[in-house]
XYZ file of C-alpha atoms in Angstrom:
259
model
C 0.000 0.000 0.000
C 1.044 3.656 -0.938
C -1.334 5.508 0.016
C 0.765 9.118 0.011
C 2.926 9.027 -2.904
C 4.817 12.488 -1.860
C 4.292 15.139 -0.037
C 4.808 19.057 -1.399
C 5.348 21.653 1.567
C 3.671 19.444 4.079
C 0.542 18.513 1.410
C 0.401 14.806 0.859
C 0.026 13.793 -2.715
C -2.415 10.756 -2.700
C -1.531 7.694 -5.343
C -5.380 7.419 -5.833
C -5.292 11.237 -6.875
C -2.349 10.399 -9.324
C -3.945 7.506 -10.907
C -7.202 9.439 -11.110
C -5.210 12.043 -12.929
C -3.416 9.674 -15.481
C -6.881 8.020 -15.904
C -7.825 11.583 -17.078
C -5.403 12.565 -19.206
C -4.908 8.856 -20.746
C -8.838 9.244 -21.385
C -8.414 12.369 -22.849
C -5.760 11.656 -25.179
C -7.706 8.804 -26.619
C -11.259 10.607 -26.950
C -9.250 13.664 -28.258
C -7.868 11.106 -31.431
C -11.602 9.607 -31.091
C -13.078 13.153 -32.104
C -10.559 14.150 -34.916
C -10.862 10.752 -36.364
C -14.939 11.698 -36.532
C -13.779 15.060 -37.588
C -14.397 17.189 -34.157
C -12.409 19.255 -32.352
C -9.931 17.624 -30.198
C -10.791 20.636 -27.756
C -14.413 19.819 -27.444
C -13.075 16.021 -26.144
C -10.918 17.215 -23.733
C -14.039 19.634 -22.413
C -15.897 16.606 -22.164
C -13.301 14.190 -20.244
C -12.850 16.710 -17.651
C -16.949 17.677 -17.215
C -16.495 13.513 -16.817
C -14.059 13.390 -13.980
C -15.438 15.891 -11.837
C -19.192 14.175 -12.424
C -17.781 10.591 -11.697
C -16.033 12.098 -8.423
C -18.752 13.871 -6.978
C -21.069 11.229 -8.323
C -18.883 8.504 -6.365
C -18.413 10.114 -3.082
C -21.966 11.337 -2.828
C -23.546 8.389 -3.483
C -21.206 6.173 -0.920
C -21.786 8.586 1.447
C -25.925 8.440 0.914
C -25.428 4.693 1.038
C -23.620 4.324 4.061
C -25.387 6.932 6.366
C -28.867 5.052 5.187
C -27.124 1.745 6.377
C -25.259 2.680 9.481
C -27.624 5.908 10.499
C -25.556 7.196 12.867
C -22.333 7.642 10.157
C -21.167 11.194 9.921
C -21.664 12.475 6.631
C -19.169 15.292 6.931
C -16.666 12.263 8.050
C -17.438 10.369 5.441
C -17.039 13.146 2.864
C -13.474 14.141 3.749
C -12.432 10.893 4.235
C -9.186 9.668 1.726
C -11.636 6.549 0.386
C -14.960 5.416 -0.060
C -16.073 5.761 -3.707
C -18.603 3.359 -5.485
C -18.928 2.877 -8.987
C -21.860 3.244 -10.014
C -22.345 6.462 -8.463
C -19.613 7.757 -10.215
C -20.679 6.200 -13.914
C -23.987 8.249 -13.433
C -22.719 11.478 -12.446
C -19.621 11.397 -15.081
C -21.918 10.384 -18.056
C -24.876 13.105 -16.770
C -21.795 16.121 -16.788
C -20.417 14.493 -19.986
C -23.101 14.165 -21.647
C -24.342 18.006 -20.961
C -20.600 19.191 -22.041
C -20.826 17.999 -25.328
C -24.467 18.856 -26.029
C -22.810 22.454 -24.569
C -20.508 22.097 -27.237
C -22.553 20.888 -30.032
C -21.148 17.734 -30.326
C -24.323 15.050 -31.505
C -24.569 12.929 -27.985
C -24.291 9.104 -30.067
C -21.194 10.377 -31.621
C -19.617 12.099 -28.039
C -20.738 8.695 -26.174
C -19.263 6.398 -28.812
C -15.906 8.067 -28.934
C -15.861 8.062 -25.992
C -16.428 4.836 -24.687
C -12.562 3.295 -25.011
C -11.379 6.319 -22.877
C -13.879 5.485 -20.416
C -12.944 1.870 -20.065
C -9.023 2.835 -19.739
C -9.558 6.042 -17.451
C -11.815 3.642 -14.748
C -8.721 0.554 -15.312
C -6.159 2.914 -14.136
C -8.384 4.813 -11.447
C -8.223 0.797 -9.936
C -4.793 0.896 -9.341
C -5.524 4.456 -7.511
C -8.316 2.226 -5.439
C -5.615 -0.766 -4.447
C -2.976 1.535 -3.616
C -5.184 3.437 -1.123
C -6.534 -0.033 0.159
C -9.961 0.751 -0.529
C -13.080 -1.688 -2.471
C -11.207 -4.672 -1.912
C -12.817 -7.684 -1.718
C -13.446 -10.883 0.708
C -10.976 -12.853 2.810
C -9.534 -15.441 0.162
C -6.366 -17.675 0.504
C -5.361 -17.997 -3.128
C -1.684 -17.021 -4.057
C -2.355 -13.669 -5.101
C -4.946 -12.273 -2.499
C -2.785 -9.127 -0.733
C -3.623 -7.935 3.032
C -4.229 -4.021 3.421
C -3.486 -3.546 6.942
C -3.714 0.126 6.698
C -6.637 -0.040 4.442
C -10.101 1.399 4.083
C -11.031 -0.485 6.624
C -7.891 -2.347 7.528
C -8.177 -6.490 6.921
C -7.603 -6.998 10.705
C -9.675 -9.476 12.303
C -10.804 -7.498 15.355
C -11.582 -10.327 17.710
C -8.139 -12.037 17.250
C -6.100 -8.635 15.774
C -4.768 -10.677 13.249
C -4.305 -9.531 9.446
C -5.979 -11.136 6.866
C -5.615 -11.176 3.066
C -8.760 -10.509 0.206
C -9.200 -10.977 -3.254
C -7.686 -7.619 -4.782
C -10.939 -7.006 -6.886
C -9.532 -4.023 -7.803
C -6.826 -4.990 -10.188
C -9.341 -7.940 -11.156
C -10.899 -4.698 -12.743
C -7.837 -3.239 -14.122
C -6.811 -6.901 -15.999
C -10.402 -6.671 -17.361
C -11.263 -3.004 -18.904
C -7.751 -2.644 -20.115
C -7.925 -5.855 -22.925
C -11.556 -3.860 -23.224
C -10.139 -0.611 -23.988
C -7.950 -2.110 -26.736
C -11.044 -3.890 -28.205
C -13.204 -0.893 -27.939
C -10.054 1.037 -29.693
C -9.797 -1.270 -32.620
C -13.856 -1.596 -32.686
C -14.260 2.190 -33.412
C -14.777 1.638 -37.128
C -17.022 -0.897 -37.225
C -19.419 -0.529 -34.298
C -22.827 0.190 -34.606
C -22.543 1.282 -30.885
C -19.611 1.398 -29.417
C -20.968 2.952 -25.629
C -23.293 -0.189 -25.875
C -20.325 -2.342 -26.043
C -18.410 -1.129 -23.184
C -21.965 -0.616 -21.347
C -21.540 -4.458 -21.975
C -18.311 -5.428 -21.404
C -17.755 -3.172 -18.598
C -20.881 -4.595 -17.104
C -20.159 -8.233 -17.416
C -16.683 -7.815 -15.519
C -18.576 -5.946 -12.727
C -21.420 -8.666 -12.648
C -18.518 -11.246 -11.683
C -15.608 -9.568 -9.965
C -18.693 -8.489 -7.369
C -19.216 -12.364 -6.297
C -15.706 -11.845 -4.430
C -16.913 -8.427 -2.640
C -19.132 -8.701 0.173
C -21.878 -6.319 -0.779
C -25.653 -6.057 0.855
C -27.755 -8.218 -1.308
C -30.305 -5.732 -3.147
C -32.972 -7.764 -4.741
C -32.353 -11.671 -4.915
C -28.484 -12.725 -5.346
C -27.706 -9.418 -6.670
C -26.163 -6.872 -4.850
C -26.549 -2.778 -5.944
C -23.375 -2.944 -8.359
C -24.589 -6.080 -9.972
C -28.150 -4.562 -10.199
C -26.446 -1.865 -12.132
C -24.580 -3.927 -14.282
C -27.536 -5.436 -15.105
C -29.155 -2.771 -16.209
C -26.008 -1.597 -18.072
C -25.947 -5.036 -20.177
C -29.282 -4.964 -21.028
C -29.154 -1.256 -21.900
C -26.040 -1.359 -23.846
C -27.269 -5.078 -25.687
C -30.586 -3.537 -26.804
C -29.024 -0.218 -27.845
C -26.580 -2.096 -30.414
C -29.142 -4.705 -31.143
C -31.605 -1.729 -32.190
C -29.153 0.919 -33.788
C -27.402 -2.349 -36.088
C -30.527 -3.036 -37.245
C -31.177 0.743 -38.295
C -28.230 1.811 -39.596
C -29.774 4.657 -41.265
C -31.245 5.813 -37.899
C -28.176 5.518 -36.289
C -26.150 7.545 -39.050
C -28.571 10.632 -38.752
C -28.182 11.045 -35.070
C -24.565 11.094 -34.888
C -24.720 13.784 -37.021
C-alpha cells in the first residue's frame, strides 16, 4: 500500500489522486484522437473528459456517502465526505456520463457520436483509477487464501480481524478490474470503425466484468443474489445489448443522429 505518494510543503500527494489524474489525461488523449478521427475538435473532447471526472467524483463520493449513512444511520456524513476513500462505482458512472453528456451537447457535439468516442477512454480512465483504489486499500474484496490475495493492513477499513487482531488477506478485486477493462479498452479502440454502438459495447463489457468480480466483494444483497453494483450492471448489459441490437438493425437511424 502507498497511500501518500509524496508530499509538497507538508501537502500529501495521494496515489489514488495520481492515478485518477493519469486516468484523465490517458482518457483524454484517446477521446481527443476519437473526435478528430470523426472530424471534431480535439478541444471539445478534452471539455468533455474533464466535465467527466469531476461528475464521476462527486457522483462517487456522494452516493457512498448516501449509502452508508442510510445503512449505518448514525455515520457522519461530513466524516465520510473528507475521508481519503470510499467511492462506489456506479455512483460515479452516473454522475460522469450526466456532466459528460451536458458538455458535449454544450458544445454541439451530436450525444451518439460524443458517447461512442468516448467509450474506449472510459474503459481505460476507470482501469487505471483501480490501481488508484488498491494503492489506497480501498473496495477490496473478501478474505480469500489464493496465491495472489494481498492484506491491506492500513486499508479502508484495515483487513484486521478485530476479535483475534490478526491480518488477513482478500481478493484484490480491484486490479481484477484493471486486468479486465484494459484488454476492453484495446477492443473498444480497434472496434471504433465498425461498431454500430460502441458505448453499448463497453456498457456491456464493462458490465459483465462488474457482474462477476462483485461475487468476491461482500456487498448487501439488493434484490435476490444481486447486490446494488450487480443490479447496475444489469441494467447496463441490457441497456447497452438492446441499444446495439436496435441501432445495427437501423443503420440509417443511427447515421442521422450522430450527425
Amino acid at each position: 500500500m502507498y497511500p501518500v505518494l509524496f508530499e509538497i510543503f507538508g501537502f500529501p500527494i495521494s496515489t489514488f489522486g495520481v492515478m485518477v489524474a493519469a486516468g484523465f489525461l490517458a482518457g483524454g488523449f484517446l477521446a481527443a484522437r476519437s473526435f478528430e478521427r470523426a472530424g471534431l475538435p480535439g478541444k471539445a473532447a478534452w471539455d468533455m473528459v474533464t466535465w467527466c471526472v469531476v461528475g464521476g467524483l462527486v457522483g462517487a463520493k456522494l452516493w457512498y456517502v448516501a449509502e452508508q449513512v442510510a445503512r449505518d444511520g448514525g455515520a457522519s456524513a461530513f466524516e465520510l465526505l473528507t475521508s481519503r476513500g470510499g467511492i462506489t462505482w456506479y455512483g460515479g458512472f452516473l454522475g460522469g456520463t450526466i456532466l459528460g453528456l451536458w458538455a458535449a451537447h454544450s458544445s454541439k457535439v451530436p450525444l451518439l457520436t460524443a458517447a461512442n468516442c468516448a467509450a474506449p477512454s472510459l474503459a481505460v480512465g476507470q482501469a487505471l483509477g483501480r490501481i488508484g483504489c488498491f494503492l489506497v486499500g480501498d473496495d477490496y474484496g473478501m478474505r480469500s487464501d489464493v496465491p495472489w490475495a494481498v492484506a491491506f493492513p492500513q486499508g479502508l477499513p484495515p483487513t484486521i480481524d478485530p476479535a483475534t487482531n490478526e491480518v488477513f488477506r482478500v481478493h484484490a478485486t480491484m486490479l481484477y478490474e484493471t486486468f479486465w477493462l484494459l484488454p476492453v479498452g484495446a477492443l473498444l479502440w480497434r472496434r471504433r470503425a465498425s461498431s454500430p454502438f460502441l458505448f453499448g459495447e463497453y456498457l456491456v463489457l464493462s458490465g459483465i466484468g462488474r457482474l462477476v468480480i462483485e461475487s468476491y466483494r461482500l456487498n448487501r444483497i439488493l434484490v435476490g443474489p444481486f447486490s446494488n453494483a450487480q443490479v447496475v450492471a444489469l441494467a447496463c448489459i441490457a441497456i447497452g445489448a438492446s441499444g446495439w441490437l436496435w441501432l445495427r438493425a437501423n443503420p440509417a437511424a443511427a447515421a442521422t443522429r450522430a450527425k
